[in-house]
Amino acid sequence: MVTLFTNHAEFANDIAEEIRLFTDTSQAVTVSPLPAVCKDGMTVTAELVENADVWTARARAAANGKIGDYTYVCKAVEGGDLLKKRYRKRALKIAVFRAMRQVFDAFTPWGSLTGIRPTRLLRELSEQMGEQEALRFLEEEFDVAPEKLALAREIAQIQRPILAQGHWRRDLDVYIGIPFCKTRCLYCSFASEVRRKDTDMATYIAALKEDIRLGAAAAQENGYRIRSMYMGGGTPTVLTEEELTDVLSCALAAYGGFGRELTVEAGRPDTITRGKLRAIRELGAGRISINPQTMNPFTLEIIGRNHGPEEVHTAYQTARDMGFCINMDLIAGLPGEDAEDVKRTLDEIVRLAPDNMTMHTLALKRSSVLKERLSEFQPAPAETADEMVRLGAAAAERMGMRPYYMYRQKYMRGNLENVGYALPGKECLYNIDMMEETTSIMAHGAGSMTKRIFGGEQRVERIPSPKDIGTYIAKVETLSAHKRALFGAGDALAP
């Protein structure tokens, strides 16, 4: 256990994320006020003192007979409460990170950054101080490795014209959530249920359709126009052909179309049929995901996916014959795999030649079965996960793809990242909008997240839908009322 002493308890969770970069991701962190007292185990002290001219954050870490001590000094921040809060948190996190680094030898290529959107941070800093100064700032202030800065910069440059093209303040992306799967994967932490023979799908679909109709009405009343539509999960193709047609037809009718793109994240190849693909293609879907995660049969069995590589090939060829733009998801760091296993998987993906590939890094989420059974299923070490991620980047380059979006998650192996690659012109607009938080999202379905972007204020407000499916069904009308109020709220720079 770690004891954290701080005079800013409101930032305890953020400081704890810095501590966990160097320790077990499940390490409990308890918080006590200053002054620090000697206790058994590991202790971290984080104190911020604000004077008229400068702010001083001092952190001290003690563990394993070693002591780390670092003082971070910055110019006093002027501005509103939100700005000051952001800089207070930043100062404490940097000080703690650098003190911890003196005690532990850990692989931290993203330095003290723990947020999920490093490219958004780079973009915002570039707007404030120019790209070169922003890159220098990330390297010197946040200790980000040069190779990660180069990745973030390349992605930001690829995104820039896509984000600028025809973008309007009241653009809206629509998300439709199908929180059901055929089986539950070992690493999964999503709010999804296994669809069984007795699953009451009709009741969920009825509630989802009502959610869609009410959300579309609120969007139209407030002058929003649809930019893209994305059906995700779970695994949307656990729905039957008729159910897929029903839900998508409802959404298209309610919103008056899908904007510039319609994506269906089919995911599991063992749920994909020619009839389902034909149904969504006829409704306008141009993009689909077929996600093997690995092409190693033994690993597929371990992680609970009841299919083999041959079903991936079959589903891929069927979708290709129908003219879909195809994405394939892979995971680096799966239990039992080494770099050679990942290389074999990537060689097969290169032969298939999809339009997009997303290289995920395994995240040990607390609600996953994997987290509960770590003694049985050991993921790859951080350095091996890094090698796997590098292999993924090299394979994408061989296929002519460029990295176009990136995000990070808590508890990822090696504090790494997930990267989406695409052939030029095949980038998924929804993925960019969602990860960069440049466009509001009207989300429908259990476990989904509605977001309103207040562009003039650099503010995001969220409405989460209940993860429990029964609770979601009972609260559809209440949720819709909240969405109506959120999207009816003013925005200082809205047209």
CSV table of C-alpha atoms in Angstrom, one decimal:
chain,number,residue,atom,x,y,z
A,1,MET,CA,0.0,0.0,0.0
A,2,VAL,CA,1.1,3.6,-0.7
A,3,THR,CA,0.4,6.5,1.7
A,4,LEU,CA,0.1,9.8,0.0
A,5,PHE,CA,0.4,13.0,2.0
A,6,THR,CA,-0.7,16.2,0.3
A,7,ASN,CA,-2.2,19.6,0.9
A,8,HIS,CA,-4.3,19.2,-2.2
A,9,ALA,CA,-6.5,16.1,-1.6
A,10,GLU,CA,-8.7,17.1,-4.5
A,11,PHE,CA,-5.9,16.0,-6.8
A,12,ALA,CA,-5.3,12.7,-5.0
A,13,ASN,CA,-6.6,10.5,-7.8
A,14,ASP,CA,-4.4,12.3,-10.4
A,15,ILE,CA,-1.3,12.0,-8.2
A,16,ALA,CA,-2.1,8.3,-7.7
A,17,GLU,CA,-2.0,7.8,-11.4
A,18,GLU,CA,1.5,9.1,-11.4
A,19,ILE,CA,2.5,6.7,-8.6
A,20,ARG,CA,1.0,3.8,-10.5
A,21,LEU,CA,3.2,4.5,-13.4
A,22,PHE,CA,6.0,3.0,-11.3
A,23,THR,CA,4.2,0.5,-9.2
A,24,ASP,CA,1.6,-2.3,-9.5
A,25,THR,CA,-1.4,-0.9,-11.3
A,26,SER,CA,-3.7,-2.3,-8.5
A,27,GLN,CA,-1.6,-0.6,-5.8
A,28,ALA,CA,-3.9,1.0,-3.2
A,29,VAL,CA,-3.2,4.7,-2.5
A,30,THR,CA,-4.5,6.1,0.8
A,31,VAL,CA,-4.5,9.9,1.3
A,32,SER,CA,-3.6,11.8,4.4
A,33,PRO,CA,-3.2,15.5,5.1
A,34,LEU,CA,0.2,17.2,5.7
A,35,PRO,CA,2.5,17.0,7.6
A,36,ALA,CA,3.8,13.6,6.6
A,37,VAL,CA,4.7,11.2,9.4
A,38,CYS,CA,6.8,8.0,9.2
A,39,LYS,CA,4.9,4.9,8.3
A,40,ASP,CA,5.7,1.4,7.1
A,41,GLY,CA,5.6,0.9,3.4
A,42,MET,CA,5.9,3.4,0.6
A,43,THR,CA,5.1,7.0,1.2
A,44,VAL,CA,4.7,10.0,-1.2
A,45,THR,CA,4.5,13.6,-0.1
A,46,ALA,CA,3.2,16.2,-2.5
A,47,GLU,CA,2.9,19.9,-1.5
A,48,LEU,CA,2.1,23.0,-3.5
A,49,VAL,CA,2.9,26.4,-2.1
A,50,GLU,CA,1.6,29.5,-4.0
A,51,ASN,CA,3.3,32.9,-3.7
A,52,ALA,CA,2.6,36.1,-5.6
A,53,ASP,CA,5.3,35.4,-8.2
A,54,VAL,CA,5.9,31.7,-8.2
A,55,TRP,CA,4.3,28.4,-7.5
A,56,THR,CA,6.5,25.7,-5.9
A,57,ALA,CA,5.5,22.0,-5.9
A,58,ARG,CA,7.7,19.7,-3.9
A,59,ALA,CA,7.4,15.9,-3.9
A,60,ARG,CA,9.2,13.3,-1.8
A,61,ALA,CA,9.0,9.5,-2.4
A,62,ALA,CA,10.3,6.9,-0.1
A,63,ALA,CA,10.3,3.2,-0.9
A,64,ASN,CA,12.7,0.2,-0.8
A,65,GLY,CA,15.3,2.1,1.2
A,66,LYS,CA,15.5,4.8,-1.4
A,67,ILE,CA,14.3,8.4,-1.3
A,68,GLY,CA,13.4,10.7,-4.2
A,69,ASP,CA,13.0,14.4,-3.8
A,70,TYR,CA,12.1,16.9,-6.5
A,71,THR,CA,11.0,20.6,-6.5
A,72,TYR,CA,9.1,22.0,-9.5
A,73,VAL,CA,8.9,25.8,-9.7
A,74,CYS,CA,6.8,27.7,-12.2
A,75,LYS,CA,5.6,31.2,-12.7
A,76,ALA,CA,2.4,32.0,-10.8
A,77,VAL,CA,-0.6,31.4,-12.9
A,78,GLU,CA,-3.1,34.1,-13.6
A,79,GLY,CA,-6.6,33.5,-14.9
A,80,GLY,CA,-9.9,31.9,-13.9
A,81,ASP,CA,-10.4,29.1,-11.4
A,82,LEU,CA,-10.5,26.3,-14.0
A,83,LEU,CA,-7.1,27.4,-15.5
A,84,LYS,CA,-5.5,27.7,-12.0
A,85,LYS,CA,-6.9,24.2,-11.1
A,86,ARG,CA,-5.4,22.7,-14.2
A,87,TYR,CA,-1.9,24.2,-13.5
A,88,ARG,CA,-2.0,23.3,-9.8
A,89,LYS,CA,-2.6,19.7,-10.8
A,90,ARG,CA,0.0,19.8,-13.5
A,91,ALA,CA,2.7,21.1,-11.1
A,92,LEU,CA,2.0,18.4,-8.5
A,93,LYS,CA,2.0,15.6,-11.0
A,94,ILE,CA,5.3,16.7,-12.6
A,95,ALA,CA,7.0,16.9,-9.2
A,96,VAL,CA,5.6,13.5,-8.1
A,97,PHE,CA,6.7,11.9,-11.4
A,98,ARG,CA,10.2,13.1,-11.1
A,99,ALA,CA,10.6,12.2,-7.5
A,100,MET,CA,9.3,8.7,-8.2
A,101,ARG,CA,11.7,8.3,-11.1
A,102,GLN,CA,14.6,8.8,-8.7
A,103,VAL,CA,13.3,5.7,-6.7
A,104,PHE,CA,12.1,3.4,-9.5
A,105,ASP,CA,13.5,2.2,-12.8
A,106,ALA,CA,10.3,2.1,-14.9
A,107,PHE,CA,9.5,2.2,-18.6
A,108,THR,CA,7.6,5.6,-19.0
A,109,PRO,CA,7.8,6.7,-22.7
A,110,TRP,CA,4.9,9.2,-22.2
A,111,GLY,CA,6.6,10.7,-19.2
A,112,SER,CA,4.2,12.2,-16.6
A,113,LEU,CA,1.3,12.3,-19.0
A,114,THR,CA,-1.5,10.1,-17.8
A,115,GLY,CA,-4.4,11.6,-19.9
A,116,ILE,CA,-5.9,9.6,-22.8
A,117,ARG,CA,-5.6,12.3,-25.5
A,118,PRO,CA,-1.9,13.4,-26.0
A,119,THR,CA,-2.6,14.6,-29.5
A,120,ARG,CA,-5.4,16.9,-28.3
A,121,LEU,CA,-2.9,18.3,-25.8
A,122,LEU,CA,-0.3,18.9,-28.5
A,123,ARG,CA,-2.9,20.5,-30.7
A,124,GLU,CA,-4.1,22.9,-28.0
A,125,LEU,CA,-0.5,23.8,-27.0
A,126,SER,CA,0.4,24.3,-30.7
A,127,GLU,CA,-2.5,26.8,-31.0
A,128,GLN,CA,-1.2,28.7,-28.0
A,129,MET,CA,2.6,28.7,-28.6
A,130,GLY,CA,3.3,27.2,-32.0
A,131,GLU,CA,4.1,23.6,-32.8
A,132,GLN,CA,7.9,23.6,-32.2
A,133,GLU,CA,7.5,25.3,-28.8
A,134,ALA,CA,4.7,22.9,-27.9
A,135,LEU,CA,6.9,19.9,-28.7
A,136,ARG,CA,9.7,21.4,-26.6
A,137,PHE,CA,7.3,22.0,-23.8
A,138,LEU,CA,6.0,18.4,-23.8
A,139,GLU,CA,9.6,17.0,-23.8
A,140,GLU,CA,11.0,19.3,-21.2
A,141,GLU,CA,8.0,19.8,-18.9
A,142,PHE,CA,6.3,16.4,-19.2
A,143,ASP,CA,9.4,14.2,-20.0
A,144,VAL,CA,7.8,12.7,-23.1
A,145,ALA,CA,10.2,10.6,-25.2
A,146,PRO,CA,11.2,12.0,-28.6
A,147,GLU,CA,9.7,9.0,-30.5
A,148,LYS,CA,6.3,9.6,-28.9
A,149,LEU,CA,6.5,13.3,-29.7
A,150,ALA,CA,7.2,12.4,-33.3
A,151,LEU,CA,4.1,10.0,-33.3
A,152,ALA,CA,1.9,12.6,-31.8
A,153,ARG,CA,3.1,15.3,-34.3
A,154,GLU,CA,2.5,13.0,-37.3
A,155,ILE,CA,-1.0,12.2,-36.2
A,156,ALA,CA,-1.8,15.9,-35.5
A,157,GLN,CA,-0.6,16.9,-39.0
A,158,ILE,CA,-2.7,14.1,-40.6
A,159,GLN,CA,-5.8,15.1,-38.6
A,160,ARG,CA,-5.5,18.9,-39.3
A,161,PRO,CA,-7.1,19.0,-42.8
A,162,ILE,CA,-9.6,16.3,-41.9
A,163,LEU,CA,-10.8,18.3,-38.8
A,164,ALA,CA,-10.9,21.5,-40.8
A,165,GLN,CA,-12.8,20.1,-43.8
A,166,GLY,CA,-16.4,21.4,-43.7
A,167,HIS,CA,-16.4,21.5,-39.9
A,168,TRP,CA,-19.2,23.5,-38.3
A,169,ARG,CA,-19.7,24.4,-34.6
A,170,ARG,CA,-23.0,22.5,-34.5
A,171,ASP,CA,-21.9,19.4,-36.2
A,172,LEU,CA,-22.9,16.2,-34.4
A,173,ASP,CA,-21.7,12.6,-34.4
A,174,VAL,CA,-24.2,9.9,-33.5
A,175,TYR,CA,-23.2,6.8,-31.6
A,176,ILE,CA,-25.5,3.7,-31.3
A,177,GLY,CA,-24.5,1.2,-28.7
A,178,ILE,CA,-25.2,-2.5,-28.8
A,179,PRO,CA,-23.8,-3.8,-25.4
A,180,PHE,CA,-24.0,-7.5,-26.2
A,181,CYS,CA,-21.4,-10.0,-27.3
A,182,LYS,CA,-21.3,-13.7,-28.2
A,183,THR,CA,-18.8,-14.4,-25.3
A,184,ARG,CA,-16.9,-12.2,-22.9
A,185,CYS,CA,-13.2,-11.9,-23.7
A,186,LEU,CA,-10.7,-12.4,-20.9
A,187,TYR,CA,-9.4,-8.8,-21.0
A,188,CYS,CA,-12.8,-7.1,-21.6
A,189,SER,CA,-14.0,-4.4,-19.2
A,190,PHE,CA,-16.8,-3.0,-21.3
A,191,ALA,CA,-20.3,-2.8,-20.0
A,192,SER,CA,-21.6,-5.6,-22.2
A,193,GLU,CA,-23.6,-8.8,-21.7
A,194,VAL,CA,-23.4,-12.2,-23.4
A,195,ARG,CA,-26.4,-12.6,-25.7
A,196,ARG,CA,-28.1,-15.9,-24.8
A,197,LYS,CA,-31.2,-17.6,-26.1
A,198,ASP,CA,-33.3,-16.1,-23.4
A,199,THR,CA,-31.9,-12.5,-23.7
A,200,ASP,CA,-34.8,-10.1,-24.0
A,201,MET,CA,-33.3,-8.2,-27.0
A,202,ALA,CA,-36.7,-6.9,-28.2
A,203,THR,CA,-37.1,-4.8,-25.0
A,204,TYR,CA,-33.6,-3.3,-25.3
A,205,ILE,CA,-34.1,-2.5,-29.0
A,206,ALA,CA,-37.5,-0.8,-28.3
A,207,ALA,CA,-35.8,1.4,-25.6
A,208,LEU,CA,-32.9,2.1,-27.9
A,209,LYS,CA,-35.1,3.2,-30.7
A,210,GLU,CA,-37.1,5.5,-28.4
A,211,ASP,CA,-33.7,6.9,-27.2
A,212,ILE,CA,-32.7,7.5,-30.8
A,213,ARG,CA,-36.0,9.3,-31.8
A,214,LEU,CA,-35.9,11.6,-28.7
A,215,GLY,CA,-32.2,12.4,-29.2
A,216,ALA,CA,-32.7,13.2,-32.9
A,217,ALA,CA,-35.6,15.5,-32.1
A,218,ALA,CA,-33.5,17.4,-29.5
A,219,ALA,CA,-30.6,17.7,-32.0
A,220,GLN,CA,-32.8,19.0,-34.8
A,221,GLU,CA,-34.6,21.4,-32.5
A,222,ASN,CA,-31.3,23.0,-31.7
A,223,GLY,CA,-29.9,23.3,-35.2
A,224,TYR,CA,-27.4,20.4,-35.2
A,225,ARG,CA,-26.5,18.6,-38.3
A,226,ILE,CA,-25.1,15.1,-38.5
A,227,ARG,CA,-21.5,14.6,-39.4
A,228,SER,CA,-21.1,10.8,-39.0
A,229,MET,CA,-22.8,7.8,-37.4
A,230,TYR,CA,-21.2,4.9,-35.6
A,231,MET,CA,-22.7,1.6,-34.4
A,232,GLY,CA,-20.4,0.0,-31.7
A,233,GLY,CA,-20.6,-2.3,-28.8
A,234,GLY,CA,-20.1,-4.9,-27.5
A,235,THR,CA,-20.6,-6.6,-30.9
A,236,PRO,CA,-23.3,-5.1,-33.0
A,237,THR,CA,-23.4,-8.1,-35.3
A,238,VAL,CA,-24.8,-10.3,-32.4
A,239,LEU,CA,-28.0,-8.8,-33.6
A,240,THR,CA,-29.9,-10.6,-36.3
A,241,GLU,CA,-30.2,-9.3,-39.9
A,242,GLU,CA,-33.7,-8.1,-39.1
A,243,GLU,CA,-32.6,-6.4,-35.8
A,244,LEU,CA,-29.7,-4.6,-37.5
A,245,THR,CA,-32.1,-3.3,-40.2
A,246,ASP,CA,-34.6,-2.2,-37.6
A,247,VAL,CA,-32.2,-0.2,-35.5
A,248,LEU,CA,-30.3,1.4,-38.3
A,249,SER,CA,-33.4,2.2,-40.3
A,250,CYS,CA,-34.8,3.9,-37.2
A,251,ALA,CA,-31.6,6.0,-36.7
A,252,LEU,CA,-31.5,7.0,-40.4
A,253,ALA,CA,-35.1,8.0,-40.4
A,254,ALA,CA,-34.8,10.0,-37.2
A,255,TYR,CA,-31.7,11.9,-38.1
A,256,GLY,CA,-32.4,12.2,-41.8
A,257,GLY,CA,-29.2,10.3,-42.8
A,258,PHE,CA,-25.8,9.5,-41.5
A,259,GLY,CA,-23.8,12.5,-42.7
A,260,ARG,CA,-20.4,11.7,-44.3
A,261,GLU,CA,-19.9,8.2,-43.1
A,262,LEU,CA,-21.7,5.2,-41.4
A,263,THR,CA,-19.5,2.7,-39.6
A,264,VAL,CA,-20.6,-0.6,-38.1
A,265,GLU,CA,-18.1,-2.2,-35.7
A,266,ALA,CA,-18.9,-5.8,-36.4
A,267,GLY,CA,-15.9,-7.0,-34.4
A,268,ARG,CA,-16.3,-10.7,-33.9
A,269,PRO,CA,-15.9,-12.6,-37.2
A,270,ASP,CA,-18.0,-15.5,-35.8
A,271,THR,CA,-21.0,-13.2,-35.7
A,272,ILE,CA,-20.6,-11.9,-39.3
A,273,THR,CA,-22.8,-13.3,-42.1
A,274,ARG,CA,-23.3,-12.4,-45.7
A,275,GLY,CA,-26.9,-11.5,-44.9
A,276,LYS,CA,-26.0,-9.1,-42.1
A,277,LEU,CA,-23.3,-7.4,-44.2
A,278,ARG,CA,-25.8,-7.1,-47.1
A,279,ALA,CA,-28.4,-5.5,-44.8
A,280,ILE,CA,-26.0,-2.8,-43.4
A,281,ARG,CA,-24.5,-2.2,-46.8
A,282,GLU,CA,-27.9,-1.5,-48.3
A,283,LEU,CA,-28.6,1.0,-45.6
A,284,GLY,CA,-25.4,2.9,-46.5
A,285,ALA,CA,-22.7,1.5,-44.2
A,286,GLY,CA,-19.4,2.0,-45.9
A,287,ARG,CA,-17.0,1.0,-43.1
A,288,ILE,CA,-16.8,-2.1,-41.0
A,289,SER,CA,-14.5,-3.6,-38.4
A,290,ILE,CA,-13.4,-7.2,-38.3
A,291,ASN,CA,-11.3,-7.7,-35.2
A,292,PRO,CA,-9.2,-10.8,-34.8
A,293,GLN,CA,-7.0,-9.3,-31.9
A,294,THR,CA,-4.6,-12.1,-32.8
A,295,MET,CA,-4.3,-14.8,-35.5
A,296,ASN,CA,-2.8,-17.3,-33.0
A,297,PRO,CA,-5.4,-20.1,-32.4
A,298,PHE,CA,-4.0,-20.9,-29.0
A,299,THR,CA,-4.3,-17.3,-27.8
A,300,LEU,CA,-7.8,-17.0,-29.3
A,301,GLU,CA,-8.8,-19.9,-27.1
A,302,ILE,CA,-7.2,-18.4,-24.0
A,303,ILE,CA,-8.9,-15.1,-24.3
A,304,GLY,CA,-12.3,-16.6,-24.9
A,305,ARG,CA,-13.0,-16.0,-28.5
A,306,ASN,CA,-14.8,-19.0,-30.0
A,307,HIS,CA,-13.3,-18.7,-33.5
A,308,GLY,CA,-10.1,-19.3,-35.4
A,309,PRO,CA,-8.1,-17.5,-38.0
A,310,GLU,CA,-10.0,-19.2,-40.8
A,311,GLU,CA,-13.2,-17.4,-39.8
A,312,VAL,CA,-11.4,-14.1,-39.8
A,313,HIS,CA,-10.3,-14.8,-43.4
A,314,THR,CA,-13.9,-15.8,-44.4
A,315,ALA,CA,-15.5,-12.7,-42.9
A,316,TYR,CA,-12.8,-10.5,-44.4
A,317,GLN,CA,-13.3,-11.8,-47.9
A,318,THR,CA,-17.1,-11.6,-47.7
A,319,ALA,CA,-16.9,-7.9,-46.6
A,320,ARG,CA,-14.2,-7.1,-49.2
A,321,ASP,CA,-16.4,-8.6,-51.9
A,322,MET,CA,-19.2,-6.2,-50.9
A,323,GLY,CA,-17.0,-3.2,-51.1
A,324,PHE,CA,-16.6,-2.3,-47.5
A,325,CYS,CA,-13.7,-0.2,-46.1
A,326,ILE,CA,-12.3,-2.6,-43.5
A,327,ASN,CA,-10.6,-2.0,-40.2
A,328,MET,CA,-8.9,-4.8,-38.2
A,329,ASP,CA,-8.1,-4.5,-34.5
A,330,LEU,CA,-5.1,-6.2,-32.9
A,331,ILE,CA,-3.8,-6.3,-29.3
A,332,ALA,CA,-0.2,-6.2,-28.2
A,333,GLY,CA,0.6,-7.9,-24.9
A,334,LEU,CA,-1.9,-10.7,-24.8
A,335,PRO,CA,-1.2,-13.5,-22.2
A,336,GLY,CA,1.2,-16.1,-23.5
A,337,GLU,CA,2.3,-14.2,-26.6
A,338,ASP,CA,5.8,-13.0,-27.4
A,339,ALA,CA,7.0,-10.7,-30.2
A,340,GLU,CA,7.3,-13.6,-32.7
A,341,ASP,CA,3.6,-14.4,-32.2
A,342,VAL,CA,2.6,-10.8,-32.9
A,343,LYS,CA,4.9,-10.8,-36.0
A,344,ARG,CA,3.1,-13.9,-37.4
A,345,THR,CA,-0.2,-12.2,-36.8
A,346,LEU,CA,0.9,-9.0,-38.5
A,347,ASP,CA,2.3,-11.0,-41.5
A,348,GLU,CA,-1.2,-12.5,-42.0
A,349,ILE,CA,-2.8,-9.0,-41.7
A,350,VAL,CA,-0.4,-7.6,-44.3
A,351,ARG,CA,-1.4,-10.4,-46.7
A,352,LEU,CA,-5.1,-9.6,-46.2
A,353,ALA,CA,-4.3,-5.8,-46.7
A,354,PRO,CA,-7.2,-4.1,-44.9
A,355,ASP,CA,-7.8,-0.3,-45.3
A,356,ASN,CA,-7.3,0.4,-41.6
A,357,MET,CA,-5.6,-1.3,-38.7
A,358,THR,CA,-5.8,-0.4,-35.0
A,359,MET,CA,-2.9,-1.6,-32.8
A,360,HIS,CA,-4.1,-1.7,-29.2
A,361,THR,CA,-1.9,-2.2,-26.1
A,362,LEU,CA,-3.4,-4.5,-23.5
A,363,ALA,CA,-4.9,-2.7,-20.6
A,364,LEU,CA,-5.4,-4.5,-17.3
A,365,LYS,CA,-8.8,-3.2,-16.4
A,366,ARG,CA,-10.1,-3.8,-12.9
A,367,SER,CA,-13.4,-5.2,-14.0
A,368,SER,CA,-11.9,-7.7,-16.4
A,369,VAL,CA,-11.5,-11.5,-15.8
A,370,LEU,CA,-7.9,-11.1,-16.7
A,371,LYS,CA,-7.3,-8.8,-13.7
A,372,GLU,CA,-8.8,-11.4,-11.4
A,373,ARG,CA,-6.7,-14.2,-12.8
A,374,LEU,CA,-3.3,-12.7,-13.3
A,375,SER,CA,-1.6,-15.6,-11.6
A,376,GLU,CA,-2.9,-17.9,-14.4
A,377,PHE,CA,-2.5,-15.5,-17.4
A,378,GLN,CA,0.6,-13.3,-17.4
A,379,PRO,CA,0.6,-10.5,-20.0
A,380,ALA,CA,3.7,-9.6,-21.8
A,381,PRO,CA,6.3,-7.4,-19.9
A,382,ALA,CA,6.3,-3.7,-20.7
A,383,GLU,CA,9.4,-3.8,-22.9
A,384,THR,CA,8.0,-6.7,-24.9
A,385,ALA,CA,4.7,-4.9,-25.4
A,386,ASP,CA,6.7,-1.9,-26.7
A,387,GLU,CA,8.5,-4.2,-29.2
A,388,MET,CA,5.1,-5.5,-30.3
A,389,VAL,CA,3.8,-1.9,-30.8
A,390,ARG,CA,6.8,-1.1,-32.9
A,391,LEU,CA,6.2,-4.2,-35.0
A,392,GLY,CA,2.6,-3.0,-35.6
A,393,ALA,CA,3.8,0.4,-36.7
A,394,ALA,CA,6.3,-1.3,-39.2
A,395,ALA,CA,3.5,-3.5,-40.6
A,396,ALA,CA,1.2,-0.5,-41.1
A,397,GLU,CA,4.0,1.2,-43.0
A,398,ARG,CA,4.5,-1.8,-45.2
A,399,MET,CA,0.8,-1.6,-46.1
A,400,GLY,CA,1.1,2.1,-46.9
A,401,MET,CA,-0.9,3.2,-43.9
A,402,ARG,CA,-0.3,6.3,-41.7
A,403,PRO,CA,-1.2,6.8,-38.0
A,404,TYR,CA,-4.2,9.0,-37.8
A,405,TYR,CA,-5.6,8.8,-34.3
A,406,MET,CA,-4.3,7.7,-30.9
A,407,TYR,CA,-5.6,7.3,-27.4
A,408,ARG,CA,-4.3,5.9,-24.1
A,409,GLN,CA,-6.0,4.1,-21.3
A,410,LYS,CA,-5.3,3.5,-17.6
A,411,TYR,CA,-3.4,0.4,-16.7
A,412,MET,CA,-1.9,-0.2,-20.1
A,413,ARG,CA,1.2,-2.4,-20.5
A,414,GLY,CA,4.3,-0.2,-20.6
A,415,ASN,CA,2.2,3.1,-20.3
A,416,LEU,CA,1.9,2.9,-24.1
A,417,GLU,CA,-1.0,3.7,-26.4
A,418,ASN,CA,-3.5,2.5,-29.0
A,419,VAL,CA,-2.9,3.8,-32.5
A,420,GLY,CA,-5.2,3.7,-35.5
A,421,TYR,CA,-3.6,3.5,-38.9
A,422,ALA,CA,-5.2,4.0,-42.3
A,423,LEU,CA,-4.5,4.2,-46.0
A,424,PRO,CA,-4.6,7.9,-47.1
A,425,GLY,CA,-8.2,8.9,-47.6
A,426,LYS,CA,-9.5,5.9,-45.6
A,427,GLU,CA,-9.4,7.6,-42.1
A,428,CYS,CA,-12.5,7.1,-39.9
A,429,LEU,CA,-14.0,10.5,-39.2
A,430,TYR,CA,-15.8,9.4,-36.1
A,431,ASN,CA,-12.7,8.0,-34.5
A,432,ILE,CA,-10.9,11.4,-35.0
A,433,ASP,CA,-13.9,13.4,-33.7
A,434,MET,CA,-14.3,11.2,-30.6
A,435,MET,CA,-10.7,11.0,-29.6
A,436,GLU,CA,-9.9,14.6,-30.2
A,437,GLU,CA,-13.2,15.9,-28.7
A,438,THR,CA,-13.8,18.3,-31.5
A,439,THR,CA,-17.4,17.4,-32.2
A,440,SER,CA,-20.4,16.8,-29.9
A,441,ILE,CA,-21.7,13.2,-29.7
A,442,MET,CA,-25.3,12.2,-29.2
A,443,ALA,CA,-25.0,8.7,-27.9
A,444,HIS,CA,-27.7,6.1,-27.6
A,445,GLY,CA,-27.6,2.8,-25.7
A,446,ALA,CA,-26.6,1.4,-22.3
A,447,GLY,CA,-23.1,2.4,-21.3
A,448,SER,CA,-22.8,5.1,-24.0
A,449,MET,CA,-21.5,8.6,-23.4
A,450,THR,CA,-23.2,11.7,-24.8
A,451,LYS,CA,-20.8,14.7,-25.0
A,452,ARG,CA,-21.5,18.4,-25.8
A,453,ILE,CA,-18.5,20.4,-26.9
A,454,PHE,CA,-18.7,24.0,-25.9
A,455,GLY,CA,-16.0,25.1,-28.4
A,456,GLY,CA,-15.9,28.8,-27.4
A,457,GLU,CA,-15.2,27.8,-23.8
A,458,GLN,CA,-13.0,24.8,-24.4
A,459,ARG,CA,-15.4,22.9,-22.2
A,460,VAL,CA,-16.9,19.4,-22.5
A,461,GLU,CA,-20.0,18.3,-20.6
A,462,ARG,CA,-21.0,14.6,-20.5
A,463,ILE,CA,-24.1,12.6,-19.9
A,464,PRO,CA,-23.4,8.9,-19.2
A,465,SER,CA,-26.1,6.3,-19.9
A,466,PRO,CA,-26.4,3.6,-17.2
A,467,LYS,CA,-24.2,0.6,-17.9
A,468,ASP,CA,-26.8,-1.8,-16.4
A,469,ILE,CA,-29.2,-2.6,-19.3
A,470,GLY,CA,-32.3,-2.8,-17.1
A,471,THR,CA,-31.6,0.6,-15.5
A,472,TYR,CA,-30.9,2.1,-19.0
A,473,ILE,CA,-34.3,0.8,-20.2
A,474,ALA,CA,-36.1,2.3,-17.2
A,475,LYS,CA,-34.4,5.7,-17.6
A,476,VAL,CA,-34.6,6.4,-21.3
A,477,GLU,CA,-37.0,9.3,-21.0
A,478,THR,CA,-35.1,10.8,-18.1
A,479,LEU,CA,-31.8,10.6,-20.1
A,480,SER,CA,-33.5,12.1,-23.1
A,481,ALA,CA,-34.7,15.1,-21.0
A,482,HIS,CA,-31.1,15.6,-19.8
A,483,LYS,CA,-29.8,15.5,-23.4
A,484,ARG,CA,-32.4,17.9,-24.5
A,485,ALA,CA,-31.4,20.4,-21.8
A,486,LEU,CA,-27.7,19.9,-22.6
A,487,PHE,CA,-28.0,20.5,-26.3
A,488,GLY,CA,-30.3,23.4,-25.8
A,489,ALA,CA,-27.7,25.2,-23.6
A,490,GLY,CA,-26.0,28.3,-25.0
A,491,ASP,CA,-22.5,28.3,-26.5
A,492,ALA,CA,-20.9,31.7,-26.7
A,493,LEU,CA,-19.4,31.1,-30.1
A,494,ALA,CA,-22.1,28.9,-31.7
A,495,PRO,CA,-23.5,30.1,-35.0
